[in-house]
Short mmCIF file of C-alpha atoms and ligand atoms in Angstrom, two decimals:
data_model
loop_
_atom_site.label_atom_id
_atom_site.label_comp_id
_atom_site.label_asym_id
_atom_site.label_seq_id
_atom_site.Cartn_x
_atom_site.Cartn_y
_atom_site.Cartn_z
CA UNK A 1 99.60 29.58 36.39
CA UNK A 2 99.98 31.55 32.41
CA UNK A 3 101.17 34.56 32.87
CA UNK A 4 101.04 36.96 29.57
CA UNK A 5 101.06 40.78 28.52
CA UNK A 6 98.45 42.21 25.67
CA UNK A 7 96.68 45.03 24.80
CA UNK A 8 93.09 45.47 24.98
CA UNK A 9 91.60 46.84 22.20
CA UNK A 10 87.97 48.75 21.39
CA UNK A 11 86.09 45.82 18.99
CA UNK A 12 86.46 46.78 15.40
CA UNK A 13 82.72 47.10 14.91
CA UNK A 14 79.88 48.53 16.87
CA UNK A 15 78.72 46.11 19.43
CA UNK A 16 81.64 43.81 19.20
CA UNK A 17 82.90 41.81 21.62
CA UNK A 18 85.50 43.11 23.77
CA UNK A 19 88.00 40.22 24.22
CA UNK A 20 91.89 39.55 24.63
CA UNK A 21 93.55 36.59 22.24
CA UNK A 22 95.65 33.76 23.80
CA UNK A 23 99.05 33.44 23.10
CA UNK A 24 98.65 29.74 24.21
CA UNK A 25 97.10 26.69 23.37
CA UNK A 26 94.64 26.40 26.94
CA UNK A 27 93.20 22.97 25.73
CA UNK A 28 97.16 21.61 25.60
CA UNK A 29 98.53 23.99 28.76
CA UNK A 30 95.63 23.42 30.92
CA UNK A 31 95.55 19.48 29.46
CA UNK A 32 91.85 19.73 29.15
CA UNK A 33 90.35 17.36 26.67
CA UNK A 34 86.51 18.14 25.86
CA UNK A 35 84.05 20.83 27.12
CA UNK A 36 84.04 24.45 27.76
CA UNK A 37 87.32 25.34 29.54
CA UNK A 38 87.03 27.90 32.71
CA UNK A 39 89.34 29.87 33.67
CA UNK A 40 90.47 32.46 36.92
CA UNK A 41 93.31 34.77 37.55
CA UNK A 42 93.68 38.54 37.14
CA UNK A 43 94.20 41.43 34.57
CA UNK A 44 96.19 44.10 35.68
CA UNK A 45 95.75 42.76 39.36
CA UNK A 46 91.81 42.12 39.13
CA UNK A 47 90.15 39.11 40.01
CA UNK A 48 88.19 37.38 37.57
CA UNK A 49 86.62 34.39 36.12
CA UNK A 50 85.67 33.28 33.13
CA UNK A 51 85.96 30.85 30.24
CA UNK A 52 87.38 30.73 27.32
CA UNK A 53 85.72 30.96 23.56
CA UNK A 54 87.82 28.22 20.91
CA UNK A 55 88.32 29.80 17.65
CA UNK A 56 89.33 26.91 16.04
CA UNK A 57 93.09 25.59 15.19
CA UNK A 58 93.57 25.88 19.25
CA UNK A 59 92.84 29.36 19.46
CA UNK A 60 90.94 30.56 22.30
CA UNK A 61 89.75 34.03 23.15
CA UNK A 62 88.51 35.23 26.31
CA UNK A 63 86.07 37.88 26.53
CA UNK A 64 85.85 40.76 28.94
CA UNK A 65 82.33 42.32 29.90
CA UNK A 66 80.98 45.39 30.56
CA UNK A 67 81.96 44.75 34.83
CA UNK A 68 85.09 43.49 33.92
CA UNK A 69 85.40 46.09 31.73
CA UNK A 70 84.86 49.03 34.22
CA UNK A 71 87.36 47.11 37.55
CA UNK A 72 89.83 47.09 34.88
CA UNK A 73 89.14 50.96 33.89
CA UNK A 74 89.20 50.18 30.24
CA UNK A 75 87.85 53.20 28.79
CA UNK A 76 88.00 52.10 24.65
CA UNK A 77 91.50 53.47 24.41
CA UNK A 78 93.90 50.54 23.88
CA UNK A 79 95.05 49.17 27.45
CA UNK A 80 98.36 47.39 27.82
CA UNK A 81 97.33 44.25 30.31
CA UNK A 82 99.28 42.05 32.46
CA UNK A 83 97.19 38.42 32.83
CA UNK A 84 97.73 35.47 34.62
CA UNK A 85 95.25 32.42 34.22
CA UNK A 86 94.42 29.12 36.09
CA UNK A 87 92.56 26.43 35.01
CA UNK A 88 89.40 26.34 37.57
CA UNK A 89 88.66 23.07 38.16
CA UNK A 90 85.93 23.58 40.85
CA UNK A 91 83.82 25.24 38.20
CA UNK A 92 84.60 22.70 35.87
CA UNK A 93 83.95 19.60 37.53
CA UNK A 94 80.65 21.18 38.38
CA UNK A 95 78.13 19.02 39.47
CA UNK A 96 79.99 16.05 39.30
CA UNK A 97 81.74 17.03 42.67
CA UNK A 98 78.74 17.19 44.24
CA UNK A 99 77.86 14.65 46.99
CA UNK A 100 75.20 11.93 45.83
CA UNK A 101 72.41 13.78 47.78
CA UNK A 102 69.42 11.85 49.39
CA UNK A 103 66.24 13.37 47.45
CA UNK A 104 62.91 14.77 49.90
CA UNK A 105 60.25 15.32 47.96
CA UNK A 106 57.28 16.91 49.50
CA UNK A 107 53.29 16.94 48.75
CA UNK A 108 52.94 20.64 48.89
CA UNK A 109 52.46 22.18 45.58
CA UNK A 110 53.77 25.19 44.70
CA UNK A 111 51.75 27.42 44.90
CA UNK A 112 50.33 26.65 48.27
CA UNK A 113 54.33 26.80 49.44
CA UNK A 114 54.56 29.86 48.48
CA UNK A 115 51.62 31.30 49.80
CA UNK A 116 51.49 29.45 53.05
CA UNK A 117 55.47 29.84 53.94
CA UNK A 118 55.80 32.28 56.84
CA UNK A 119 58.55 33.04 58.86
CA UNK A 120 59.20 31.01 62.05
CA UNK A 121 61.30 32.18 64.79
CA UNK A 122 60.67 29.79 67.26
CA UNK A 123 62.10 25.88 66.83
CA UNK A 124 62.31 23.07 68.84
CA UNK A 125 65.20 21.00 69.85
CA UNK A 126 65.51 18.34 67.54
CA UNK A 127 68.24 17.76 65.20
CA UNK A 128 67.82 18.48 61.30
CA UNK A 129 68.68 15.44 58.97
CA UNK A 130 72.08 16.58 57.04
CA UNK A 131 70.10 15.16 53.85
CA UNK A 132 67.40 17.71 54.61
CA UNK A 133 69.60 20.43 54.79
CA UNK A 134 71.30 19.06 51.46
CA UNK A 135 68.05 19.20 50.08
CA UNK A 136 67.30 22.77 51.04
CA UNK A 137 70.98 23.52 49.65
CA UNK A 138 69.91 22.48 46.48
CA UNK A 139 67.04 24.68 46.10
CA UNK A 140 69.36 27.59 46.84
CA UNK A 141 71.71 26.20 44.15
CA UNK A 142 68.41 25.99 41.44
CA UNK A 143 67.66 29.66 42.03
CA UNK A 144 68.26 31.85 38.25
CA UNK A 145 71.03 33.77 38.38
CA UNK A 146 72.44 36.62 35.74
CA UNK A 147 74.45 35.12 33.20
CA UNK A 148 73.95 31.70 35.08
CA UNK A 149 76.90 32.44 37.34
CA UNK A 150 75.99 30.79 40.40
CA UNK A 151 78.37 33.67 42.28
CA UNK A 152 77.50 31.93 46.18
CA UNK A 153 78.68 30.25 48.69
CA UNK A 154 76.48 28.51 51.83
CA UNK A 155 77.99 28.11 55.04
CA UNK A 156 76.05 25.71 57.20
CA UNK A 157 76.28 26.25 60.60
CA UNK A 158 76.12 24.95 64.53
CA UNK A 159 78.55 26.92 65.99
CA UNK A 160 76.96 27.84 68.84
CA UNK A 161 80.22 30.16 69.91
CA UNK A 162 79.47 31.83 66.52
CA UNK A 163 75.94 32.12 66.89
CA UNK A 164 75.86 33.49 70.31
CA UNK A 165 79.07 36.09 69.60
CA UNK A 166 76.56 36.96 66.28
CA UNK A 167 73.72 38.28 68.32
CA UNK A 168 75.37 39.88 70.50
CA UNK A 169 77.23 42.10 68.17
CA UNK A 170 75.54 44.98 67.26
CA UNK A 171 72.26 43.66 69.91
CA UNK A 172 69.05 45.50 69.30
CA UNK A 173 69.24 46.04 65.69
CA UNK A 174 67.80 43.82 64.42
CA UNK A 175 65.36 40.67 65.73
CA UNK A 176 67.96 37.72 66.02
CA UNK A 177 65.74 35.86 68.09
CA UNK A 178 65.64 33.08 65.49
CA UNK A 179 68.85 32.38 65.21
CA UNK A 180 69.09 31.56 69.38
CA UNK A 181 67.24 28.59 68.68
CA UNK A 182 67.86 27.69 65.39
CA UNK A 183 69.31 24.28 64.90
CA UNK A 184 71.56 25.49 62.60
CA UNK A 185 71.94 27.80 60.08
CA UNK A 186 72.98 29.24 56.71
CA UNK A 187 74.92 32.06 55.84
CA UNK A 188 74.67 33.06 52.33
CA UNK A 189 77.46 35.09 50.71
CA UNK A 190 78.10 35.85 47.12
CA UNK A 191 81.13 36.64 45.69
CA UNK A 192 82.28 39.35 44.01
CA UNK A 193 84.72 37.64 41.93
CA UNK A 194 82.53 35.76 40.08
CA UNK A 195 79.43 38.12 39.17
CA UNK A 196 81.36 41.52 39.30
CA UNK A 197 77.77 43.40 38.98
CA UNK A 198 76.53 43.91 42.42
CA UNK A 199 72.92 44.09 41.71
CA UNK A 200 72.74 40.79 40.19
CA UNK A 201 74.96 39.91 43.58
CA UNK A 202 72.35 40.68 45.36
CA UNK A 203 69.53 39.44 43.09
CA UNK A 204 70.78 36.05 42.79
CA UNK A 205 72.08 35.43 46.45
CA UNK A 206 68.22 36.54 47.26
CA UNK A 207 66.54 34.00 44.72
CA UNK A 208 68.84 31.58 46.09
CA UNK A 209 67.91 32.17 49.87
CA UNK A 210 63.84 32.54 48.88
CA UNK A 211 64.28 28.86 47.13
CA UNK A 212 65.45 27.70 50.34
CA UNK A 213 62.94 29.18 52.50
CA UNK A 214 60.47 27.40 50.38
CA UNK A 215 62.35 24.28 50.09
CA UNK A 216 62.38 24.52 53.92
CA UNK A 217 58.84 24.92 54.59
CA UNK A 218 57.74 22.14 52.40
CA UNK A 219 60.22 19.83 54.20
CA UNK A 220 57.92 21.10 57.27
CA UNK A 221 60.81 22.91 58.81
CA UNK A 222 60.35 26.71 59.99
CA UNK A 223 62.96 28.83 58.68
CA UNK A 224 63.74 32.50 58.82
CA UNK A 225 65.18 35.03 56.67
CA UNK A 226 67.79 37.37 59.08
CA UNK A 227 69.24 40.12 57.95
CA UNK A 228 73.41 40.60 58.02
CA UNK A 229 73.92 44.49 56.97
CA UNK A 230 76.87 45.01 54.44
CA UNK A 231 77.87 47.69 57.05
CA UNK A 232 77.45 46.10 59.86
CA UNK A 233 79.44 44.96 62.40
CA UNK A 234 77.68 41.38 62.61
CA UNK A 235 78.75 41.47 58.77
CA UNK A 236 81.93 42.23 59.67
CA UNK A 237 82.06 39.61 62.31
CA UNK A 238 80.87 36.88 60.19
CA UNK A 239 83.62 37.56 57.46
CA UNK A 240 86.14 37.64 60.62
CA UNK A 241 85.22 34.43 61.96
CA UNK A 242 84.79 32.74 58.54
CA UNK A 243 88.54 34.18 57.61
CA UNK A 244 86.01 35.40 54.22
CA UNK A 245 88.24 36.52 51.59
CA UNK A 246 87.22 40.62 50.68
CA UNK A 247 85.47 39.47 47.57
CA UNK A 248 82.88 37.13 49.68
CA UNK A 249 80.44 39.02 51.27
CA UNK A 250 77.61 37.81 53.51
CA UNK A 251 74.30 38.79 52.14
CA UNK A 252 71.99 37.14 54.50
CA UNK A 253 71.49 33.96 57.14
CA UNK A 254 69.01 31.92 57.52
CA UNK A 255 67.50 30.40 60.85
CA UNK A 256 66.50 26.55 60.65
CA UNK A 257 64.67 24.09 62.29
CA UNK A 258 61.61 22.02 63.35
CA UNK A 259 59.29 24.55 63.88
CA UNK A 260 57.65 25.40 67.54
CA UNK A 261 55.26 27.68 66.51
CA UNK A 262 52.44 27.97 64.24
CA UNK A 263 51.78 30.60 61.70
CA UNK A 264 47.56 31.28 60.22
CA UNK A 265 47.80 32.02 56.66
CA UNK A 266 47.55 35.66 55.94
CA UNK A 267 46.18 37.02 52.76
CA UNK A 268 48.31 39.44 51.14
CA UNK A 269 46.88 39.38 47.02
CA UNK A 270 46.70 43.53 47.17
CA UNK A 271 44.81 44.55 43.45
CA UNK A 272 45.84 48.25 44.52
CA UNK A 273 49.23 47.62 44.20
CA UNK A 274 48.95 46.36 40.75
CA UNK A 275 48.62 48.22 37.75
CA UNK A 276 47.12 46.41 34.61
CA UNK A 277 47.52 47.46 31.12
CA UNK A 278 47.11 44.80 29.09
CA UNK A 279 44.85 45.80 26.88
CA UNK A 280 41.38 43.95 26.93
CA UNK A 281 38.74 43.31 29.25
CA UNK A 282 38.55 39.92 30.88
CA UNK A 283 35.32 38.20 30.84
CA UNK A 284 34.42 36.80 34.09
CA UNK A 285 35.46 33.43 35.30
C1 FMN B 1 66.09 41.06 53.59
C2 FMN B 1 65.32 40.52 54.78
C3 FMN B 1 65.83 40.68 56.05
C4 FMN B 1 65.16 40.16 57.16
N1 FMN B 1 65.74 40.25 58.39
C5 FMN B 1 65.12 39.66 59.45
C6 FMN B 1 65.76 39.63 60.72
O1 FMN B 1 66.89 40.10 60.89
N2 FMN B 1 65.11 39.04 61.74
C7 FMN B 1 63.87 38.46 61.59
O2 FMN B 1 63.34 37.93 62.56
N3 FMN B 1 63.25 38.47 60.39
C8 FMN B 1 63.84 39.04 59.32
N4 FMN B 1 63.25 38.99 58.08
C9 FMN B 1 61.93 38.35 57.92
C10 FMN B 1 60.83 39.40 57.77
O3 FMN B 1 60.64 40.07 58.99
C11 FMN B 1 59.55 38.68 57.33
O4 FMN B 1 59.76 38.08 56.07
C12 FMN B 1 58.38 39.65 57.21
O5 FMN B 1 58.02 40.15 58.47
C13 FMN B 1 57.15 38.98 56.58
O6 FMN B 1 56.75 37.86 57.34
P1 FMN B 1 56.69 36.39 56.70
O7 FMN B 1 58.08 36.00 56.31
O8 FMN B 1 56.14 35.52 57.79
O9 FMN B 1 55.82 36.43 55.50
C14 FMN B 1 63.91 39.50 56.98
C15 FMN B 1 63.40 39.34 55.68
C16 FMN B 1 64.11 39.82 54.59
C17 FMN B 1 63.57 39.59 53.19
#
């Protein structure tokens, strides 16, 4: 770990980047020979992550951003800093860690997924294929996300210990009947850490777990969205029993399996909830 004071400074003209110099070489320190070099550690004692802009002649710059910004308190008046900075190799090796994943495919198109996926709550017995649920996984991983930061993290789960202790904390509140039956299930949980904003927390853990529903239902499993509170004690439990770190929050979990029930198709196209203003009359179709 680099370790280094400096002083952050107000950019010099209006709409500048915000950034702190290295006083080291991160290409030679970090031994890092091509591509764009990520980095972790804290300033001033908050988490962040980043990576690092080359200047040329092995200088490298790392911005700071509006979030970063505001954990820090940096209010435009110079700030003396304290950093330290790792080399984060999990980001880096990206998708080349991944597993080699069996690709499903399905027939459904689109736009008949969408509009057909419902949720199920009620699955049979049998087992989900582990490339299946890699599949599904990697819809969650496609999803867009705010400055393409990817802040999640999917816990697949059996645990039936979990499971059970999960619906019984905080019964009533909500309908956990899905996850009773599920085969197994995923918790998604974003991470503070890594997208700092929490609306785009949200907004990208949620496109992640809607890809997967969709993913799900054209694999022909059922799935269900289920709801884990930020307050709540379920929350709570599921960061307990996952030993989450405080900048890993649940945001949701999500039932699985072969579904035992069948769902009609409901229309839901609602023209008085849409307001046009486009400009121009359509001619018929
Ligand atoms: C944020 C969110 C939380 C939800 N929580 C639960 C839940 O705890 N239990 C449940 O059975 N369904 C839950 N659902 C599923 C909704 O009840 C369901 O999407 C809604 O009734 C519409 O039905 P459909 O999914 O079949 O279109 C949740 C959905 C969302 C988006």
């Amino acid at each position: 770990m680099q370790t280094f004071s400096s002083i952050l400074k107000k950019p010099d003209t209006k709409g500048g980047l915000t950034f702190i110099e290295l006083p080291f070489n991160p290409a030679k320190v970090f031994n890092v020979s091509k591509g764009t070099i990520k980095v972790y550690g804290t300033i001033n004692g908050v988490e962040y992550r980043n990576k690092l802009i080359s200047r040329g002649n092995g200088l490298y710059i790392m911005t700071v951003d509006k979030a970063l910004q505001k954990r820090i308190v940096f209010t435009g008046e110079d700030l003396k800093i304290e950093v330290t900075m790792n080399l984060d190799e999990s980001a880096m090796q990206g998708s080349g860690k991944r597993e080699n994943v069996e690709k499903h495919t399905c027939d459904m198109d689109v736009l008949t997924a969408i509009k057909t996926r419902r949720s199920i709550r009620i699955f049979k017995s049998e087992e989900i294929e582990k490339s299946k649920i890699q599949t599904i996984l990697e819809a969650g991983f496609c999803a867009p996300t705010a400055k393409n930061k990817r802040p999640w993290y999917f816990i697949v789960t059996r645990n039936k210990d979990f499971l059970t202790n999960l619906i019984k904390v905080d019964a009533g509140q909500s309908n956990y009947l899905p996850l009773a039956c599920a085969d197994c299930c995923i918790i998604v949980c974003g991470d503070k850490s890594i997208q700092g904003v929490t609306e785009f927390l949200l907004e990208d853990c949620s496109a992640a777990a809607q890809n997967m529903l969709l993913a799900a239902h054209g694999l022909g499993l059922g799935a269900t969205w289920c709801s884990l509170p930020r307050a709540s004690k379920r929350n709570k439990y599921a960061c307990e029993f996952y030993n989450l770190s405080d900048k890993v929050i649940p945001l949701a979990i999500i039932a699985l399996g072969y579904p035992a029930e069948e769902k009609e198709f409901a229309p839901r196209y609602d023209e008085t909830k849409v307001h046009w203003e486009i400009g121009e009359e359509y001619p018929a179709e």
